[in-house]
mmCIF file of C-alpha atoms in Angstrom:
data_model
loop_
_atom_site.group_PDB
_atom_site.id
_atom_site.type_symbol
_atom_site.label_atom_id
_atom_site.label_comp_id
_atom_site.label_asym_id
_atom_site.label_seq_id
_atom_site.Cartn_x
_atom_site.Cartn_y
_atom_site.Cartn_z
ATOM 1 C CA MET A 91 194.322 -13.901 -51.079
ATOM 2 C CA ARG A 92 193.549 -14.368 -54.313
ATOM 3 C CA GLY A 93 195.962 -12.720 -55.311
ATOM 4 C CA SER A 94 198.475 -14.495 -54.119
ATOM 5 C CA PRO A 95 201.535 -15.398 -56.773
ATOM 6 C CA ALA A 96 200.609 -19.143 -58.508
ATOM 7 C CA ALA A 97 201.626 -20.266 -61.502
ATOM 8 C CA ALA A 98 199.788 -22.732 -63.815
ATOM 9 C CA LEU A 99 201.889 -25.843 -64.579
ATOM 10 C CA ASN A 100 202.577 -25.695 -68.253
ATOM 11 C CA GLN A 101 203.779 -29.097 -70.078
ATOM 12 C CA GLY A 102 207.405 -27.562 -70.987
ATOM 13 C CA THR A 103 208.065 -26.709 -67.057
ATOM 14 C CA THR A 104 210.260 -28.949 -64.927
ATOM 15 C CA PRO A 105 209.335 -30.732 -61.794
ATOM 16 C CA ASN A 106 212.856 -30.109 -60.428
ATOM 17 C CA ASN A 107 212.552 -26.084 -61.251
ATOM 18 C CA LEU A 108 208.961 -25.101 -60.002
ATOM 19 C CA ARG A 109 208.539 -22.591 -57.728
ATOM 20 C CA SER A 110 204.883 -22.067 -57.580
ATOM 21 C CA LEU A 111 201.885 -24.548 -58.774
ATOM 22 C CA PHE A 112 198.524 -23.541 -59.302
ATOM 23 C CA CYS A 113 196.303 -26.354 -60.222
ATOM 24 C CA LEU A 114 192.939 -25.611 -62.395
ATOM 25 C CA PRO A 115 190.153 -28.032 -61.287
ATOM 26 C CA GLU A 116 189.052 -28.740 -64.831
ATOM 27 C CA ASP A 117 193.386 -29.253 -65.776
ATOM 28 C CA TYR A 118 194.181 -30.880 -62.928
ATOM 29 C CA GLU A 119 194.230 -34.805 -64.159
ATOM 30 C CA GLY A 120 197.068 -33.887 -66.437
ATOM 31 C CA ASN A 121 198.932 -32.144 -63.587
ATOM 32 C CA MET A 122 198.802 -34.542 -60.671
ATOM 33 C CA GLU A 123 199.500 -37.028 -63.140
ATOM 34 C CA MET A 124 202.482 -35.081 -64.127
ATOM 35 C CA ILE A 125 203.623 -34.470 -60.354
ATOM 36 C CA LYS A 126 202.864 -38.413 -59.355
ATOM 37 C CA LYS A 127 205.682 -39.326 -61.853
ATOM 38 C CA SER A 128 208.083 -37.032 -60.454
ATOM 39 C CA SER A 129 209.818 -37.390 -57.100
ATOM 40 C CA TYR A 130 207.858 -34.673 -54.682
ATOM 41 C CA GLY A 131 211.705 -34.343 -53.178
ATOM 42 C CA ALA A 132 212.460 -32.846 -56.942
ATOM 43 C CA MET A 133 209.717 -30.223 -56.010
ATOM 44 C CA LYS A 134 212.083 -29.121 -53.252
ATOM 45 C CA LEU A 135 212.273 -25.351 -54.298
ATOM 46 C CA LEU A 136 208.347 -25.080 -54.415
ATOM 47 C CA ARG A 137 206.922 -22.338 -52.569
ATOM 48 C CA VAL A 138 203.605 -21.623 -53.592
ATOM 49 C CA LEU A 139 200.916 -24.672 -54.097
ATOM 50 C CA ASP A 140 197.413 -23.846 -54.843
ATOM 51 C CA LEU A 141 194.807 -26.850 -55.139
ATOM 52 C CA GLN A 142 191.684 -24.830 -54.678
ATOM 53 C CA ARG A 143 188.658 -27.005 -55.462
ATOM 54 C CA VAL A 144 190.632 -29.861 -56.737
ATOM 55 C CA LYS A 145 188.739 -32.916 -55.967
ATOM 56 C CA SER A 146 191.300 -35.897 -56.398
ATOM 57 C CA ILE A 147 194.150 -34.862 -54.233
ATOM 58 C CA PRO A 148 196.962 -38.503 -54.380
ATOM 59 C CA ASN A 149 197.617 -39.182 -50.948
ATOM 60 C CA SER A 150 201.160 -39.316 -51.956
ATOM 61 C CA LEU A 151 201.298 -35.760 -52.116
ATOM 62 C CA LEU A 152 199.701 -35.374 -48.809
ATOM 63 C CA LYS A 153 202.366 -37.717 -47.168
ATOM 64 C CA GLN A 154 204.614 -36.167 -49.100
ATOM 65 C CA ILE A 155 203.734 -32.097 -48.245
ATOM 66 C CA GLY A 156 207.059 -31.885 -45.235
ATOM 67 C CA LYS A 157 208.989 -32.222 -47.454
ATOM 68 C CA LEU A 158 208.140 -29.519 -49.447
ATOM 69 C CA ILE A 159 210.334 -27.076 -46.414
ATOM 70 C CA LEU A 160 210.520 -24.257 -48.271
ATOM 71 C CA LEU A 161 206.528 -23.509 -49.131
ATOM 72 C CA THR A 162 205.260 -20.523 -47.844
ATOM 73 C CA TYR A 163 201.555 -20.713 -49.086
ATOM 74 C CA LEU A 164 199.319 -23.798 -49.218
ATOM 75 C CA ASN A 165 195.551 -23.364 -50.484
ATOM 76 C CA LEU A 166 193.392 -26.681 -49.770
ATOM 77 C CA ARG A 167 190.019 -24.815 -50.425
ATOM 78 C CA GLY A 168 187.378 -26.325 -51.306
ATOM 79 C CA THR A 169 189.223 -30.009 -51.719
ATOM 80 C CA ASN A 170 188.196 -33.229 -50.360
ATOM 81 C CA ILE A 171 190.858 -33.899 -48.434
ATOM 82 C CA LYS A 172 189.861 -35.259 -44.520
ATOM 83 C CA GLU A 173 192.790 -35.599 -42.833
ATOM 84 C CA LEU A 174 196.417 -33.702 -42.906
ATOM 85 C CA PRO A 175 199.485 -35.225 -42.336
ATOM 86 C CA SER A 176 201.444 -34.571 -38.856
ATOM 87 C CA SER A 177 204.261 -33.989 -41.094
ATOM 88 C CA ILE A 178 202.738 -30.364 -41.455
ATOM 89 C CA GLY A 179 204.600 -29.339 -38.976
ATOM 90 C CA ASP A 180 207.585 -29.399 -40.793
ATOM 91 C CA LEU A 181 206.483 -26.735 -43.697
ATOM 92 C CA ARG A 182 208.252 -23.783 -40.674
ATOM 93 C CA ASN A 183 208.023 -21.239 -43.424
ATOM 94 C CA LEU A 184 204.491 -21.283 -44.275
ATOM 95 C CA GLN A 185 202.556 -18.615 -44.001
ATOM 96 C CA THR A 186 199.116 -19.044 -45.432
ATOM 97 C CA LEU A 187 197.848 -21.784 -44.695
ATOM 98 C CA ASN A 188 193.886 -22.155 -46.357
ATOM 99 C CA LEU A 189 191.666 -25.179 -45.314
ATOM 100 C CA GLN A 190 188.031 -23.429 -45.523
ATOM 101 C CA TYR A 191 185.298 -25.558 -47.484
ATOM 102 C CA THR A 192 186.954 -28.710 -46.536
ATOM 103 C CA PRO A 193 185.075 -32.179 -44.497
ATOM 104 C CA LEU A 194 188.350 -31.984 -42.071
ATOM 105 C CA ARG A 195 187.376 -32.156 -38.630
ATOM 106 C CA GLN A 196 189.960 -31.508 -36.513
ATOM 107 C CA LEU A 197 193.963 -30.364 -37.476
ATOM 108 C CA PRO A 198 197.291 -32.131 -35.976
ATOM 109 C CA GLN A 199 198.838 -30.755 -33.226
ATOM 110 C CA THR A 200 201.711 -30.372 -35.148
ATOM 111 C CA ILE A 201 199.827 -27.236 -36.692
ATOM 112 C CA MET A 202 201.833 -25.359 -33.192
ATOM 113 C CA LYS A 203 205.450 -25.526 -34.815
ATOM 114 C CA LEU A 204 203.655 -23.120 -38.188
ATOM 115 C CA LYS A 205 205.181 -20.097 -36.007
ATOM 116 C CA GLN A 206 205.583 -17.973 -39.316
ATOM 117 C CA LEU A 207 202.055 -18.069 -40.436
ATOM 118 C CA ARG A 208 200.295 -15.018 -40.816
ATOM 119 C CA ASN A 209 196.943 -16.269 -42.430
ATOM 120 C CA LEU A 210 194.823 -19.201 -41.344
ATOM 121 C CA VAL A 211 191.678 -19.919 -42.098
ATOM 122 C CA PHE A 212 189.974 -23.396 -41.134
ATOM 123 C CA PHE A 213 186.043 -23.556 -41.731
ATOM 124 C CA SER A 214 184.570 -27.394 -41.614
ATOM 125 C CA THR A 215 181.931 -28.353 -43.839
ATOM 126 C CA SER A 216 181.439 -32.098 -42.728
ATOM 127 C CA ASP A 217 178.407 -34.316 -42.162
ATOM 128 C CA ASP A 218 177.600 -34.084 -38.992
ATOM 129 C CA GLY A 219 178.651 -30.797 -38.590
ATOM 130 C CA THR A 220 181.656 -30.992 -36.010
ATOM 131 C CA GLN A 221 184.645 -28.909 -36.189
ATOM 132 C CA SER A 222 187.560 -28.721 -33.442
ATOM 133 C CA PHE A 223 190.540 -26.392 -32.648
ATOM 134 C CA ASP A 224 191.053 -26.279 -29.628
ATOM 135 C CA TYR A 225 195.316 -25.360 -29.606
ATOM 136 C CA PRO A 226 196.707 -22.316 -28.465
ATOM 137 C CA LEU A 227 198.045 -19.517 -30.710
ATOM 138 C CA ASP A 228 199.788 -17.392 -28.992
ATOM 139 C CA HIS A 229 203.470 -18.694 -30.571
ATOM 140 C CA MET A 230 201.793 -16.984 -34.278
ATOM 141 C CA MET A 231 202.354 -13.312 -33.285
ATOM 142 C CA ASP A 232 202.358 -12.859 -37.235
ATOM 143 C CA LEU A 233 198.748 -13.968 -37.117
ATOM 144 C CA GLN A 234 197.286 -11.446 -39.731
ATOM 145 C CA ILE A 235 194.190 -13.446 -41.179
ATOM 146 C CA LEU A 236 192.269 -15.791 -39.164
ATOM 147 C CA MET A 237 188.914 -17.225 -39.405
ATOM 148 C CA LEU A 238 187.983 -20.607 -37.191
ATOM 149 C CA ASN A 239 185.073 -21.896 -35.676
ATOM 150 C CA GLU A 240 184.747 -20.722 -31.741
ATOM 151 C CA GLY A 241 187.263 -23.181 -29.560
ATOM 152 C CA LYS A 242 189.708 -22.960 -26.526
ATOM 153 C CA TRP A 243 191.822 -21.332 -28.576
ATOM 154 C CA ILE A 244 189.696 -17.868 -28.125
ATOM 155 C CA ASP A 245 190.494 -18.658 -24.182
ATOM 156 C CA GLY A 246 194.073 -16.791 -23.205
ATOM 157 C CA SER A 247 195.265 -16.783 -27.406
ATOM 158 C CA LEU A 248 193.400 -14.640 -28.912
ATOM 159 C CA GLU A 249 193.736 -11.342 -26.669
ATOM 160 C CA LYS A 250 197.522 -11.693 -27.471
ATOM 161 C CA LEU A 251 197.265 -11.949 -31.334
ATOM 162 C CA THR A 252 197.285 -7.964 -31.492
ATOM 163 C CA ASN A 253 198.940 -8.068 -35.319
ATOM 164 C CA LEU A 254 195.429 -9.235 -36.816
ATOM 165 C CA ARG A 255 194.131 -7.802 -39.221
ATOM 166 C CA ALA A 256 191.004 -9.605 -40.615
ATOM 167 C CA LEU A 257 189.073 -11.679 -37.959
ATOM 168 C CA SER A 258 186.378 -14.375 -38.484
ATOM 169 C CA ILE A 259 184.904 -16.251 -35.845
ATOM 170 C CA ASN A 260 181.854 -18.405 -36.309
ATOM 171 C CA SER A 261 179.982 -20.380 -33.794
ATOM 172 C CA SER A 262 177.760 -23.834 -34.871
ATOM 173 C CA GLY A 263 178.004 -24.879 -31.383
ATOM 174 C CA SER A 264 178.104 -21.596 -28.948
ATOM 175 C CA MET A 265 180.108 -18.595 -28.375
ATOM 176 C CA SER A 266 178.807 -17.792 -24.598
ATOM 177 C CA PRO A 267 181.301 -19.425 -23.322
ATOM 178 C CA TYR A 268 183.745 -17.206 -24.417
ATOM 179 C CA LYS A 269 181.850 -14.123 -23.912
ATOM 180 C CA GLU A 270 184.526 -12.894 -21.483
ATOM 181 C CA ALA A 271 187.256 -13.518 -23.456
ATOM 182 C CA LEU A 272 186.021 -12.013 -26.890
ATOM 183 C CA LEU A 273 185.295 -8.584 -23.659
ATOM 184 C CA ASN A 274 189.332 -8.653 -23.023
ATOM 185 C CA ALA A 275 190.304 -9.176 -26.658
ATOM 186 C CA LEU A 276 188.034 -7.327 -28.448
ATOM 187 C CA PRO A 277 189.084 -3.926 -27.576
ATOM 188 C CA ARG A 278 193.321 -4.701 -27.662
ATOM 189 C CA LEU A 279 193.235 -5.925 -31.240
ATOM 190 C CA ASN A 280 193.542 -2.652 -32.280
ATOM 191 C CA HIS A 281 194.338 -3.092 -36.041
ATOM 192 C CA LEU A 282 191.248 -4.949 -36.873
ATOM 193 C CA ARG A 283 190.026 -3.944 -40.514
ATOM 194 C CA CYS A 284 187.357 -6.831 -40.369
ATOM 195 C CA LEU A 285 185.437 -8.143 -37.936
ATOM 196 C CA GLN A 286 182.578 -11.277 -38.352
ATOM 197 C CA LEU A 287 181.070 -12.724 -35.580
ATOM 198 C CA VAL A 288 178.770 -15.300 -36.421
ATOM 199 C CA ASP A 289 176.844 -16.985 -33.530
ATOM 200 C CA TRP A 290 173.710 -19.268 -35.436
ATOM 201 C CA THR A 291 172.173 -20.942 -32.550
ATOM 202 C CA ARG A 292 171.380 -17.108 -31.324
ATOM 203 C CA ILE A 293 169.227 -16.873 -34.338
ATOM 204 C CA GLY A 294 165.736 -18.650 -33.954
ATOM 205 C CA GLY A 295 164.296 -17.443 -30.671
ATOM 206 C CA ASN A 296 167.095 -17.906 -28.583
ATOM 207 C CA GLU A 297 168.743 -14.291 -26.986
ATOM 208 C CA ALA A 298 171.660 -12.924 -28.579
ATOM 209 C CA VAL A 299 175.629 -12.484 -27.366
ATOM 210 C CA VAL A 300 175.417 -9.326 -25.799
ATOM 211 C CA LEU A 301 179.259 -8.144 -26.187
ATOM 212 C CA PRO A 302 179.376 -4.460 -24.501
ATOM 213 C CA VAL A 303 182.017 -3.358 -26.254
ATOM 214 C CA SER A 304 183.028 0.224 -27.898
ATOM 215 C CA PHE A 305 185.145 -0.038 -30.895
ATOM 216 C CA SER A 306 185.880 3.399 -30.831
ATOM 217 C CA GLY A 307 189.636 3.023 -30.576
ATOM 218 C CA HIS A 308 190.034 0.943 -33.726
ATOM 219 C CA LEU A 309 190.605 3.205 -36.609
ATOM 220 C CA GLU A 310 191.306 0.736 -39.176
ATOM 221 C CA LEU A 311 187.938 -0.873 -38.737
ATOM 222 C CA TYR A 312 186.343 -0.401 -41.789
ATOM 223 C CA HIS A 313 184.090 -4.022 -42.147
ATOM 224 C CA MET A 314 181.974 -5.760 -39.661
ATOM 225 C CA ASP A 315 179.000 -8.751 -39.769
ATOM 226 C CA LEU A 316 177.429 -9.709 -37.002
ATOM 227 C CA VAL A 317 174.927 -12.336 -36.314
ATOM 228 C CA GLY A 318 173.577 -12.970 -33.171
ATOM 229 C CA ILE A 319 175.827 -10.774 -31.533
ATOM 230 C CA SER A 320 174.127 -7.233 -29.713
ATOM 231 C CA GLY A 321 175.343 -4.864 -27.477
ATOM 232 C CA ILE A 322 178.210 -3.202 -29.410
ATOM 233 C CA LEU A 323 178.614 0.290 -27.116
ATOM 234 C CA ASP A 324 179.573 1.933 -30.565
ATOM 235 C CA PHE A 325 181.119 1.990 -33.964
ATOM 236 C CA HIS A 326 184.441 3.575 -35.003
ATOM 237 C CA PRO A 327 183.719 6.437 -37.124
ATOM 238 C CA ASN A 328 185.650 5.407 -40.575
ATOM 239 C CA LEU A 329 183.701 1.823 -40.611
ATOM 240 C CA THR A 330 182.281 1.887 -44.397
ATOM 241 C CA THR A 331 180.191 -1.908 -44.356
ATOM 242 C CA LEU A 332 178.198 -3.581 -41.505
ATOM 243 C CA SER A 333 175.802 -6.148 -41.969
ATOM 244 C CA PHE A 334 173.695 -6.929 -38.767
ATOM 245 C CA ASN A 335 171.488 -9.831 -37.901
ATOM 246 C CA SER A 336 170.496 -10.129 -34.250
ATOM 247 C CA PRO A 337 167.558 -11.807 -32.605
ATOM 248 C CA GLY A 338 167.446 -8.719 -29.986
ATOM 249 C CA GLY A 339 169.541 -7.766 -26.698
ATOM 250 C CA GLN A 340 169.400 -4.235 -28.575
ATOM 251 C CA GLY A 341 166.558 -2.086 -29.664
ATOM 252 C CA ILE A 342 166.415 -1.053 -33.206
ATOM 253 C CA ASP A 343 165.895 2.758 -31.964
ATOM 254 C CA GLU A 344 169.322 2.516 -30.559
ATOM 255 C CA LEU A 345 171.215 0.890 -32.752
ATOM 256 C CA MET A 346 169.738 3.350 -35.877
ATOM 257 C CA VAL A 347 171.278 6.061 -32.808
ATOM 258 C CA ASN A 348 174.904 4.369 -33.542
ATOM 259 C CA LEU A 349 174.823 4.281 -36.720
ATOM 260 C CA LYS A 350 173.429 7.180 -38.112
ATOM 261 C CA LYS A 351 176.945 9.148 -36.108
ATOM 262 C CA LEU A 352 179.219 6.802 -39.114
ATOM 263 C CA PRO A 353 179.789 9.591 -41.546
ATOM 264 C CA LYS A 354 181.473 6.790 -43.918
ATOM 265 C CA LEU A 355 178.821 4.162 -43.712
ATOM 266 C CA ARG A 356 178.024 3.302 -47.590
ATOM 267 C CA CYS A 357 176.744 -0.188 -47.069
ATOM 268 C CA LEU A 358 173.947 -1.091 -44.741
ATOM 269 C CA ASP A 359 172.630 -4.850 -44.300
ATOM 270 C CA LEU A 360 170.187 -4.843 -41.856
ATOM 271 C CA THR A 361 167.998 -8.272 -40.924
ATOM 272 C CA SER A 362 164.763 -8.102 -38.275
ATOM 273 C CA VAL A 363 164.726 -11.419 -36.084
ATOM 274 C CA GLY A 364 162.955 -11.476 -32.879
ATOM 275 C CA ASP A 365 162.125 -8.815 -30.434
ATOM 276 C CA LEU A 366 164.314 -6.378 -32.590
ATOM 277 C CA GLY A 367 162.026 -4.417 -33.474
ATOM 278 C CA SER A 368 159.356 -4.006 -36.801
ATOM 279 C CA ASN A 369 160.065 -0.282 -37.972
ATOM 280 C CA VAL A 370 163.458 1.170 -38.651
ATOM 281 C CA ILE A 371 163.477 4.642 -39.606
ATOM 282 C CA PHE A 372 165.915 6.453 -42.196
ATOM 283 C CA SER A 373 165.900 10.116 -40.705
ATOM 284 C CA ALA A 374 167.327 13.195 -42.837
ATOM 285 C CA ASP A 375 169.792 13.714 -39.903
ATOM 286 C CA GLY A 376 172.519 10.283 -40.242
ATOM 287 C CA PHE A 377 173.272 7.911 -43.268
ATOM 288 C CA ARG A 378 174.267 10.909 -45.505
ATOM 289 C CA GLN A 379 177.052 8.702 -47.237
ATOM 290 C CA LEU A 380 174.934 5.308 -47.707
ATOM 291 C CA GLU A 381 174.826 4.223 -51.074
ATOM 292 C CA GLU A 382 173.719 0.566 -50.668
ATOM 293 C CA LEU A 383 170.969 -0.889 -48.537
ATOM 294 C CA VAL A 384 169.856 -4.281 -47.782
ATOM 295 C CA LEU A 385 166.416 -4.881 -45.559
ATOM 296 C CA THR A 386 165.266 -8.047 -44.551
ATOM 297 C CA LYS A 387 162.499 -9.378 -42.677
ATOM 298 C CA TRP A 388 161.385 -5.747 -41.460
ATOM 299 C CA GLU A 389 157.357 -5.178 -41.281
ATOM 300 C CA GLU A 390 158.054 -1.684 -41.805
ATOM 301 C CA PHE A 391 160.092 1.142 -42.645
ATOM 302 C CA THR A 392 159.741 4.816 -43.145
ATOM 303 C CA VAL A 393 162.023 6.840 -45.540
ATOM 304 C CA GLU A 394 162.072 10.873 -43.262
ATOM 305 C CA GLU A 395 162.323 13.358 -45.754
ATOM 306 C CA GLY A 396 165.620 14.686 -46.934
ATOM 307 C CA ALA A 397 166.782 11.231 -45.670
ATOM 308 C CA LEU A 398 169.268 8.743 -47.453
ATOM 309 C CA PRO A 399 170.733 11.736 -50.328
ATOM 310 C CA ASN A 400 173.282 8.919 -51.780
ATOM 311 C CA LEU A 401 171.293 5.714 -51.723
ATOM 312 C CA ARG A 402 171.999 3.462 -55.359
ATOM 313 C CA VAL A 403 171.176 0.077 -54.375
ATOM 314 C CA LEU A 404 168.318 -1.248 -52.283
ATOM 315 C CA ASN A 405 166.947 -4.828 -51.665
ATOM 316 C CA ILE A 406 164.430 -5.549 -49.970
ATOM 317 C CA VAL A 407 163.567 -8.893 -49.019
ATOM 318 C CA ALA A 408 160.617 -8.435 -47.400
ATOM 319 C CA GLY A 409 158.700 -11.153 -45.482
ATOM 320 C CA LYS A 410 155.855 -8.756 -44.033
ATOM 321 C CA LEU A 411 156.495 -6.111 -45.459
ATOM 322 C CA LYS A 412 153.043 -4.837 -46.657
ATOM 323 C CA MET A 413 153.617 -1.244 -48.366
ATOM 324 C CA LEU A 414 156.891 0.806 -49.161
ATOM 325 C CA PRO A 415 157.655 3.596 -47.826
ATOM 326 C CA TYR A 416 156.616 7.274 -49.711
ATOM 327 C CA GLY A 417 159.763 8.746 -48.700
ATOM 328 C CA LEU A 418 161.534 6.753 -51.498
ATOM 329 C CA LYS A 419 159.866 9.181 -54.418
ATOM 330 C CA GLN A 420 161.984 11.835 -53.351
ATOM 331 C CA VAL A 421 165.649 9.485 -53.218
ATOM 332 C CA VAL A 422 166.405 10.874 -56.565
ATOM 333 C CA THR A 423 169.938 8.980 -56.531
ATOM 334 C CA LEU A 424 167.495 4.801 -56.739
ATOM 335 C CA GLN A 425 169.647 3.544 -59.280
ATOM 336 C CA GLU A 426 168.901 -0.237 -58.504
ATOM 337 C CA LEU A 427 165.607 -1.834 -56.158
ATOM 338 C CA THR A 428 164.964 -5.599 -55.607
ATOM 339 C CA LEU A 429 162.021 -6.817 -54.181
ATOM 340 C CA GLY A 430 161.466 -10.858 -53.117
ATOM 341 C CA LEU A 431 159.988 -12.663 -50.788
ATOM 342 C CA MET A 432 156.503 -10.119 -50.828
ATOM 343 C CA SER A 433 153.401 -10.893 -49.384
ATOM 344 C CA ASP A 434 150.647 -10.900 -52.054
ATOM 345 C CA GLU A 435 149.656 -7.190 -50.876
ATOM 346 C CA LEU A 436 153.019 -6.060 -51.685
ATOM 347 C CA GLN A 437 153.144 -7.540 -54.695
ATOM 348 C CA ASP A 438 150.034 -6.144 -56.061
ATOM 349 C CA ARG A 439 150.442 -2.203 -54.532
ATOM 350 C CA VAL A 440 154.026 -2.590 -56.190
ATOM 351 C CA ARG A 441 152.627 -3.723 -59.975
ATOM 352 C CA LYS A 442 153.859 -1.475 -62.414
ATOM 353 C CA ASP A 443 150.842 1.297 -63.829
ATOM 354 C CA ALA A 444 148.752 0.259 -61.567
ATOM 355 C CA GLY A 445 149.800 -0.393 -57.908
ATOM 356 C CA GLU A 446 149.541 1.546 -55.747
ATOM 357 C CA ASP A 447 152.670 2.241 -54.765
ATOM 358 C CA TRP A 448 154.384 2.277 -58.285
ATOM 359 C CA ASP A 449 154.372 5.360 -58.363
ATOM 360 C CA ILE A 450 156.842 5.826 -55.199
ATOM 361 C CA ILE A 451 159.522 3.803 -57.356
ATOM 362 C CA LYS A 452 158.971 4.284 -61.054
ATOM 363 C CA HIS A 453 161.434 7.336 -61.378
ATOM 364 C CA ILE A 454 163.951 3.925 -60.755
ATOM 365 C CA PRO A 455 165.958 3.013 -63.657
ATOM 366 C CA SER A 456 166.487 -0.789 -62.730
ATOM 367 C CA ILE A 457 163.755 -2.468 -60.821
ATOM 368 C CA LYS A 458 163.461 -6.149 -60.289
ATOM 369 C CA ILE A 459 160.747 -7.977 -58.724
ATOM 370 C CA ASP A 460 160.762 -11.326 -57.717
ATOM 371 C CA GLU A 461 157.224 -12.266 -57.064
ATOM 372 C CA SER A 462 157.796 -16.544 -56.558
ATOM 373 C CA LYS A 463 157.175 -17.399 -52.785
ATOM 374 C CA GLY A 464 160.510 -19.916 -53.122
ATOM 375 C CA ARG A 465 163.752 -19.157 -52.053
ATOM 376 C CA PHE A 466 165.151 -15.858 -52.955
ATOM 377 C CA ILE A 467 168.618 -15.160 -53.896
ATOM 378 C CA LEU A 468 169.930 -11.735 -52.436
ATOM 379 C CA PRO A 469 171.794 -9.776 -55.012
ATOM 380 C CA ASN A 470 175.585 -8.586 -54.354
ATOM 381 C CA ALA A 471 174.790 -5.798 -52.775
ATOM 382 C CA CYS A 472 176.866 -5.499 -49.783
ATOM 383 C CA GLN A 473 177.801 -8.891 -49.912
ATOM 384 C CA TYR A 474 181.014 -8.897 -48.907
ATOM 385 C CA GLU A 475 184.260 -11.401 -50.011
ATOM 386 C CA ILE A 476 185.789 -12.767 -46.997
ATOM 387 C CA ASP A 477 188.328 -13.683 -49.294
ATOM 388 C CA SER A 478 189.305 -10.209 -50.458
ATOM 389 C CA TRP A 479 190.119 -9.579 -46.576
ATOM 390 C CA CYS A 480 193.565 -7.123 -46.253
#
C-alpha cells in the first residue's frame, strides 16, 4: 500500500482542485493550517488522503471526513486518533482504510456501509491493550487485504471472503474460541498469497492452538507467519518464506520433514519454544534453495554434509546454544553470519583466531558478533514487511 497514488501538497496547489493529499509529518503544520482555513466541502474532489504518522490531526478534519465522498484511499496509520466519526460510513467509494498503530479501540458500526473496501488494516495500540472488531464482514466481498485482531467477525464471515490475497489475524486475547471457524475458512481462501496467524497468549508455556489444516490447494500462497499455531498438515510447494514460532503441539522432526519438501523455500525463521525440540537438523535431501535462515533459542542444530548449498545469510539468536555445528564449514555460499545473545561458552568458541569454532566460520566474509547479554536486534533477514503485501 506504500505505492498508493498520493501527492504532496505544494504551496501553489489550490485546495478546490486537490485529488490527492500526502502530508509528511515534518511538514504537516503548514499543510494542516492551509486545510483548516479552507472549506472541506471545497475538497470534494479529493480521492487520496494520506496522513501517516501525523500526530496532531485537527478534530475538524475528522468531523468533516464524511463530506469527502469520492475518497478511495484513507491512511491514518501511526496517528493519534482515538475515535472515528460515524460519518466514515458515508465514504461509499472507499477502497483502502489503514488504521494500524493508532490508539483506536473500536470502529463505529457505520463501517459496515463500506461495501467497496478492498484493504482494511486495524491494529489497536491503546494503553489497556483492548481492541474490538465484532462486526460481520461478509458484505465486503471485494476485500483483498485484511489485518485485524481476533473477534466475532471470524465466525460466519471469514469463510465467505474468498477474494482475500493477504490475511493477518493477531490475538492478544486468545484464538482458541475461533478454532473451528478457522478450520472451516482457511481451506476455502485459496487465493491467499500471504497469511499471518499470531496468538501471543500461546507463547510462554501455553500449548499452541492446533490447526490441522492442509494448504496443498493454495497455489498462490508464498508467505506464512505462524506464532502460537501448530499442527499444519502440509504446505504448498510454492511457499518461499516461512516464520514459525510455536510452543508445542507439533514435533520438530515432523515439521522439518514437511519443510524440506518445499522446493522453493528461500527464507526460514524458526524459533524454539517449549517442547518443540532441542535439536533441529538440516539434511542434504532438503532445503536446496534456502538462502536466508534465522534460528532463535535452539540448544543445538545440525548441518549435515551437503546440506544448505545456497545459504547466504544466517542469523542466530543463540540462547542456550553452546557450539556451532561443524557442517557450517562446508557451506561455502555463506556471505553473512550474525550471532547474538550468546552463552559465555559460545562467545569463547567463536573468538577470532582463538576460539574452537573459529575455523568453522572464518570463510564467511561478513561476521557480526554481539557479545552483550542485553536486547539483541535481529537483522533484516526473513523480516517480512506486511505493508508490502499484494
